[in-house]
Structure formats: C-alpha cells, structure tokens
mmCIF file of C-alpha atoms in Angstrom:
data_model
loop_
_atom_site.group_PDB
_atom_site.id
_atom_site.type_symbol
_atom_site.label_atom_id
_atom_site.label_comp_id
_atom_site.label_asym_id
_atom_site.label_seq_id
_atom_site.Cartn_x
_atom_site.Cartn_y
_atom_site.Cartn_z
ATOM 1 C CA MET A 1 -50.707 42.369 8.792
ATOM 2 C CA ASN A 2 -49.507 45.184 10.813
ATOM 3 C CA LYS A 3 -46.076 47.163 9.549
ATOM 4 C CA PRO A 4 -44.168 46.389 12.675
ATOM 5 C CA LEU A 5 -44.871 42.509 12.189
ATOM 6 C CA LEU A 6 -44.009 42.735 8.416
ATOM 7 C CA THR A 7 -40.531 44.523 8.976
ATOM 8 C CA ALA A 8 -39.703 41.861 11.534
ATOM 9 C CA VAL A 9 -40.508 39.137 8.946
ATOM 10 C CA LEU A 10 -38.667 40.769 6.141
ATOM 11 C CA ALA A 11 -35.514 41.543 8.488
ATOM 12 C CA LEU A 12 -35.058 37.473 9.576
ATOM 13 C CA LEU A 13 -35.402 36.716 5.614
ATOM 14 C CA PRO A 14 -31.626 37.372 4.798
ATOM 15 C CA THR A 15 -30.336 35.569 8.069
ATOM 16 C CA ALA A 16 -32.537 32.606 6.934
ATOM 17 C CA ALA A 17 -31.220 32.520 3.582
ATOM 18 C CA LEU A 18 -27.527 32.872 4.813
ATOM 19 C CA SER A 19 -27.657 29.854 7.093
ATOM 20 C CA ALA A 20 -29.054 27.532 4.281
ATOM 21 C CA THR A 21 -26.937 25.179 2.460
ATOM 22 C CA PRO A 22 -26.035 26.654 -1.115
ATOM 23 C CA PRO A 23 -27.741 25.254 -3.726
ATOM 24 C CA GLU A 24 -24.681 23.628 -5.538
ATOM 25 C CA GLY A 25 -23.597 21.930 -2.347
ATOM 26 C CA VAL A 26 -20.514 22.099 -0.317
ATOM 27 C CA PRO A 27 -17.473 20.525 -2.332
ATOM 28 C CA LEU A 28 -16.166 17.603 -0.587
ATOM 29 C CA GLU A 29 -12.345 18.003 0.643
ATOM 30 C CA VAL A 30 -9.894 14.927 0.579
ATOM 31 C CA ARG A 31 -9.281 13.921 4.027
ATOM 32 C CA ARG A 32 -5.296 13.900 5.080
ATOM 33 C CA GLY A 33 -3.387 12.737 8.231
ATOM 34 C CA PHE A 34 -2.654 9.534 9.942
ATOM 35 C CA PHE A 35 -3.996 6.352 8.164
ATOM 36 C CA THR A 36 -4.136 2.618 8.150
ATOM 37 C CA GLU A 37 -4.415 0.293 5.400
ATOM 38 C CA ALA A 38 -5.108 -3.482 4.727
ATOM 39 C CA ASP A 39 -4.209 -4.939 1.501
ATOM 40 C CA ILE A 40 -4.646 -8.594 -0.057
ATOM 41 C CA GLY A 41 -3.333 -9.724 -3.404
ATOM 42 C CA ALA A 42 -0.649 -11.812 -4.957
ATOM 43 C CA PHE A 43 3.262 -12.312 -4.409
ATOM 44 C CA PHE A 44 5.913 -13.973 -6.407
ATOM 45 C CA THR A 45 9.819 -14.380 -6.919
ATOM 46 C CA LEU A 46 11.997 -14.003 -10.139
ATOM 47 C CA GLY A 47 15.262 -15.645 -10.691
ATOM 48 C CA GLY A 48 16.262 -19.187 -9.511
ATOM 49 C CA GLU A 49 16.337 -22.704 -11.557
ATOM 50 C CA ASN A 50 12.448 -22.309 -12.375
ATOM 51 C CA VAL A 51 12.606 -18.558 -13.435
ATOM 52 C CA TYR A 52 9.738 -17.667 -11.543
ATOM 53 C CA SER A 53 7.757 -19.240 -8.502
ATOM 54 C CA ASN A 54 4.207 -19.942 -8.478
ATOM 55 C CA ALA A 55 1.924 -16.959 -7.287
ATOM 56 C CA GLN A 56 0.864 -17.149 -3.451
ATOM 57 C CA THR A 57 -1.318 -14.884 -1.309
ATOM 58 C CA TYR A 58 0.076 -11.632 -0.222
ATOM 59 C CA VAL A 59 -1.304 -9.664 2.701
ATOM 60 C CA GLN A 60 0.033 -6.393 4.043
ATOM 61 C CA LEU A 61 -1.005 -4.202 7.160
ATOM 62 C CA GLY A 62 0.199 -0.443 7.265
ATOM 63 C CA VAL A 63 0.069 2.705 9.269
ATOM 64 C CA GLY A 64 1.187 5.938 8.026
ATOM 65 C CA VAL A 65 0.861 9.822 7.861
ATOM 66 C CA ASP A 66 0.070 12.212 5.101
ATOM 67 C CA VAL A 67 3.000 14.208 5.452
ATOM 68 C CA THR A 68 2.143 17.098 3.107
ATOM 69 C CA GLU A 69 -1.139 17.227 0.601
ATOM 70 C CA ARG A 70 1.365 14.937 -1.945
ATOM 71 C CA PHE A 71 3.861 12.985 0.236
ATOM 72 C CA THR A 72 2.940 10.108 2.300
ATOM 73 C CA LEU A 73 5.305 8.313 4.737
ATOM 74 C CA GLY A 74 4.430 4.504 5.997
ATOM 75 C CA VAL A 75 5.433 1.471 7.721
ATOM 76 C CA HIS A 76 4.243 -1.605 6.162
ATOM 77 C CA PHE A 77 4.230 -5.108 7.018
ATOM 78 C CA GLY A 78 3.880 -7.634 4.390
ATOM 79 C CA LEU A 79 3.489 -11.490 4.333
ATOM 80 C CA GLY A 80 3.793 -13.921 1.034
ATOM 81 C CA ALA A 81 5.650 -16.964 -0.115
ATOM 82 C CA SER A 82 7.745 -18.283 -2.956
ATOM 83 C CA ALA A 83 6.536 -21.673 -4.214
ATOM 84 C CA ALA A 84 8.433 -24.206 -6.471
ATOM 85 C CA ASN A 85 11.583 -22.104 -7.239
ATOM 86 C CA CYS A 86 15.113 -23.159 -6.264
ATOM 87 C CA PHE A 87 17.592 -20.529 -5.498
ATOM 88 C CA ALA A 88 20.438 -22.872 -4.057
ATOM 89 C CA GLY A 89 20.922 -24.630 -7.360
ATOM 90 C CA TYR A 90 20.259 -28.316 -8.034
ATOM 91 C CA ALA A 91 22.272 -31.129 -6.452
ATOM 92 C CA PRO A 92 24.683 -32.252 -9.284
ATOM 93 C CA GLY A 93 23.040 -34.979 -11.693
ATOM 94 C CA THR A 94 19.545 -34.416 -9.712
ATOM 95 C CA GLN A 95 16.487 -32.125 -10.268
ATOM 96 C CA LEU A 96 16.704 -31.788 -6.220
ATOM 97 C CA CYS A 97 17.086 -28.499 -4.918
ATOM 98 C CA GLY A 98 20.081 -27.946 -2.707
ATOM 99 C CA ARG A 99 17.822 -26.223 -0.158
ATOM 100 C CA THR A 100 14.256 -25.524 0.036
ATOM 101 C CA GLU A 101 11.890 -24.550 -3.018
ATOM 102 C CA ASN A 102 9.075 -23.213 -0.828
ATOM 103 C CA PHE A 103 9.827 -20.341 1.898
ATOM 104 C CA THR A 104 8.024 -17.422 3.387
ATOM 105 C CA VAL A 105 8.905 -13.805 3.026
ATOM 106 C CA ALA A 106 7.964 -11.672 5.997
ATOM 107 C CA LEU A 107 8.652 -7.906 5.127
ATOM 108 C CA ALA A 108 9.001 -4.897 7.322
ATOM 109 C CA ASP A 109 9.250 -1.787 5.461
ATOM 110 C CA VAL A 110 9.432 2.070 5.374
ATOM 111 C CA THR A 111 7.827 3.480 2.589
ATOM 112 C CA VAL A 112 7.521 6.875 0.921
ATOM 113 C CA GLY A 113 5.026 8.006 -1.558
ATOM 114 C CA TYR A 114 4.459 10.907 -3.955
ATOM 115 C CA ARG A 115 0.917 11.607 -5.162
ATOM 116 C CA ALA A 116 0.664 12.944 -8.484
ATOM 117 C CA PRO A 117 -2.725 14.312 -9.553
ATOM 118 C CA LEU A 118 -4.195 12.857 -12.768
ATOM 119 C CA ALA A 119 -7.730 13.915 -12.210
ATOM 120 C CA THR A 120 -10.014 15.074 -9.370
ATOM 121 C CA ARG A 121 -9.563 12.847 -6.393
ATOM 122 C CA PHE A 122 -7.440 10.316 -8.493
ATOM 123 C CA TYR A 123 -3.657 10.241 -8.198
ATOM 124 C CA LEU A 124 -0.657 8.370 -9.705
ATOM 125 C CA VAL A 125 1.439 7.408 -6.711
ATOM 126 C CA PRO A 126 5.132 6.397 -7.229
ATOM 127 C CA LYS A 127 6.795 4.629 -4.125
ATOM 128 C CA LEU A 128 10.215 3.944 -2.373
ATOM 129 C CA ALA A 129 10.443 1.151 -0.006
ATOM 130 C CA ALA A 130 13.222 -0.210 2.326
ATOM 131 C CA GLY A 131 13.480 -2.275 5.433
ATOM 132 C CA LEU A 132 13.937 -6.216 6.531
ATOM 133 C CA SER A 133 12.915 -9.233 5.441
ATOM 134 C CA ARG A 134 12.970 -12.710 7.184
ATOM 135 C CA LEU A 135 13.204 -15.825 5.019
ATOM 136 C CA ASP A 136 11.897 -18.906 6.796
ATOM 137 C CA PRO A 137 13.448 -21.327 6.029
ATOM 138 C CA ALA A 138 16.686 -20.093 4.324
ATOM 139 C CA PRO A 139 16.600 -20.661 0.611
ATOM 140 C CA THR A 140 20.502 -20.025 0.199
ATOM 141 C CA GLY A 141 23.392 -19.903 2.269
ATOM 142 C CA THR A 142 25.561 -22.540 4.302
ATOM 143 C CA ARG A 143 23.788 -22.518 7.470
ATOM 144 C CA ASP A 144 21.297 -24.977 8.768
ATOM 145 C CA PRO A 145 18.610 -25.162 6.256
ATOM 146 C CA SER A 146 15.798 -25.503 8.752
ATOM 147 C CA LEU A 147 16.836 -22.134 10.030
ATOM 148 C CA SER A 148 15.251 -18.886 8.929
ATOM 149 C CA THR A 149 17.563 -15.834 7.886
ATOM 150 C CA THR A 150 16.834 -11.869 7.901
ATOM 151 C CA VAL A 151 18.163 -9.771 4.840
ATOM 152 C CA PRO A 152 17.661 -6.340 3.982
ATOM 153 C CA ASN A 153 15.394 -5.292 1.193
ATOM 154 C CA ALA A 154 14.921 -2.360 -1.065
ATOM 155 C CA GLY A 155 12.081 -1.743 -3.435
ATOM 156 C CA LEU A 156 10.072 0.544 -6.030
ATOM 157 C CA GLY A 157 6.459 0.693 -6.610
ATOM 158 C CA LEU A 158 3.654 2.231 -8.796
ATOM 159 C CA GLY A 159 -0.141 2.697 -7.682
ATOM 160 C CA VAL A 160 -3.166 4.424 -8.516
ATOM 161 C CA GLU A 161 -5.354 5.893 -5.573
ATOM 162 C CA TYR A 162 -8.656 7.410 -5.669
ATOM 163 C CA ALA A 163 -10.065 9.548 -2.507
ATOM 164 C CA THR A 164 -13.853 8.147 -2.564
ATOM 165 C CA PRO A 165 -16.978 10.449 -1.597
ATOM 166 C CA LEU A 166 -16.726 8.407 1.538
ATOM 167 C CA GLU A 167 -14.885 10.935 3.306
ATOM 168 C CA HIS A 168 -12.467 8.720 5.400
ATOM 169 C CA PHE A 169 -11.996 5.956 2.708
ATOM 170 C CA THR A 170 -9.341 5.685 -0.069
ATOM 171 C CA VAL A 171 -8.916 2.932 -2.709
ATOM 172 C CA GLY A 172 -6.146 1.876 -4.998
ATOM 173 C CA ALA A 173 -4.022 -0.778 -6.459
ATOM 174 C CA ASP A 174 -0.197 -1.111 -6.237
ATOM 175 C CA VAL A 175 2.832 -3.267 -8.014
ATOM 176 C CA LEU A 176 5.857 -3.293 -5.768
ATOM 177 C CA ALA A 177 9.128 -4.817 -6.805
ATOM 178 C CA ARG A 178 11.592 -5.541 -3.892
ATOM 179 C CA TYR A 179 14.907 -7.059 -4.006
ATOM 180 C CA LEU A 180 16.230 -9.119 -1.205
ATOM 181 C CA ILE A 181 19.907 -8.169 -0.712
ATOM 182 C CA GLY A 182 22.155 -11.138 0.358
ATOM 183 C CA PRO A 183 20.398 -14.026 -1.528
ATOM 184 C CA ASN A 184 19.831 -11.628 -4.268
ATOM 185 C CA ILE A 185 15.933 -12.669 -5.092
ATOM 186 C CA PRO A 186 13.679 -10.108 -6.797
ATOM 187 C CA THR A 187 10.049 -10.457 -5.452
ATOM 188 C CA PHE A 188 7.035 -8.675 -6.755
ATOM 189 C CA ALA A 189 3.494 -7.774 -4.893
ATOM 190 C CA VAL A 190 0.423 -7.018 -6.717
ATOM 191 C CA PHE A 191 -2.666 -5.832 -4.621
ATOM 192 C CA PRO A 192 -5.664 -3.705 -4.513
ATOM 193 C CA ARG A 193 -5.499 -1.231 -1.488
ATOM 194 C CA VAL A 194 -7.983 -0.103 1.200
ATOM 195 C CA LYS A 195 -6.863 2.947 3.248
ATOM 196 C CA TYR A 196 -8.808 4.570 6.113
ATOM 197 C CA THR A 197 -7.646 8.132 7.096
ATOM 198 C CA PHE A 198 -8.662 9.259 10.487
#
C-alpha cells in the first residue's frame, strides 16, 4: 500500500468513528406536548338510601397538553352510571324510591395534574378536576322525574404514570373522586389510562 492511500484511509477513520452510534446507546427522552387519551374502568356513587351504587362501566376520553415537564392541563369527557341507589328517599311506608334509582352521569371537566417523579420514567400524579355533569334522568329535585339535569362538579384524583420505551405512549392508572354539587352526590371512577403524546 502506498503512502498517500494509507494517509487518506487513516484521515477518514475518526470521521467514521464519530458518525457511529455510541456503544452505550442514546438515552430515551420522555415526549411532552399535546396528547390524547382513552380510558375504560369502573364507576360508582356513594350515599343515598343504599349507601353505594353497583359498579358500572366508565369510559373517558381526553385531550390536553403538557404545559411544563411537571404540569399537565386537559379536558376530559367521561360517561358512567349509578345503579340501584336511591338519592330522593323512599316513599313513606314503602321501599320505593321517590325518583329513579338508576341514572347516567355524563361529565365534562377541565383537569390539572402534577407529575412527581418516583423513579426513571415513573410518576405519581395528583389531579384537580372541575366542570359540569349531566344526570339523566334526574335522581333528585322537584322537576319532572323523566327530565335530565345539569349540575357543576369538582374533584380530586391520584394516579400513577409510566412513560414506556415506545416513544409516544404512556400508561397508568387513576382514582378520581368527584362531588356533584346540587344533588350532593359523591362519585368515584377507577380506571387504567393509555395516553398518546404527539
């Protein structure tokens, strides 16, 4: 091998070495930004003549944004039901509820969450929620019992969140307690979460 060719090959070796992926790999960064999520879990109410309702399916969809590395802001739409629990009281001398014992609860809330790191890519997430709830049919009140009613709600939640190695996906689980203001009904939703960050 002649000297000019050997010099050219040796000159290119550092460039090739720098362009290669480091042996230890590239650390994964948690993606933050706009996100959407879909959740399916269980929903029930507390209080009333029966103390608690039967657990029913809960479905929630949400969109939001990671405002900072720690804070999230979202809008969530949830749908659950209260089954076999009377909030209007029994008719005198009977076990018949004065209104419906079964009603749908549709929720539209603004949520704020704070991610507290517990381990690498794993977080504890306390949340605040506030918004409107539509009860159909209305379980309390003096209006036509076949009509629905819309009332405000406020709540607190606690969850865990894990940013998976799949760059866009985060999984977790939440417990969310909301209080329906007016009919004075506490509600609880328990659900796993699947979140996709764009």
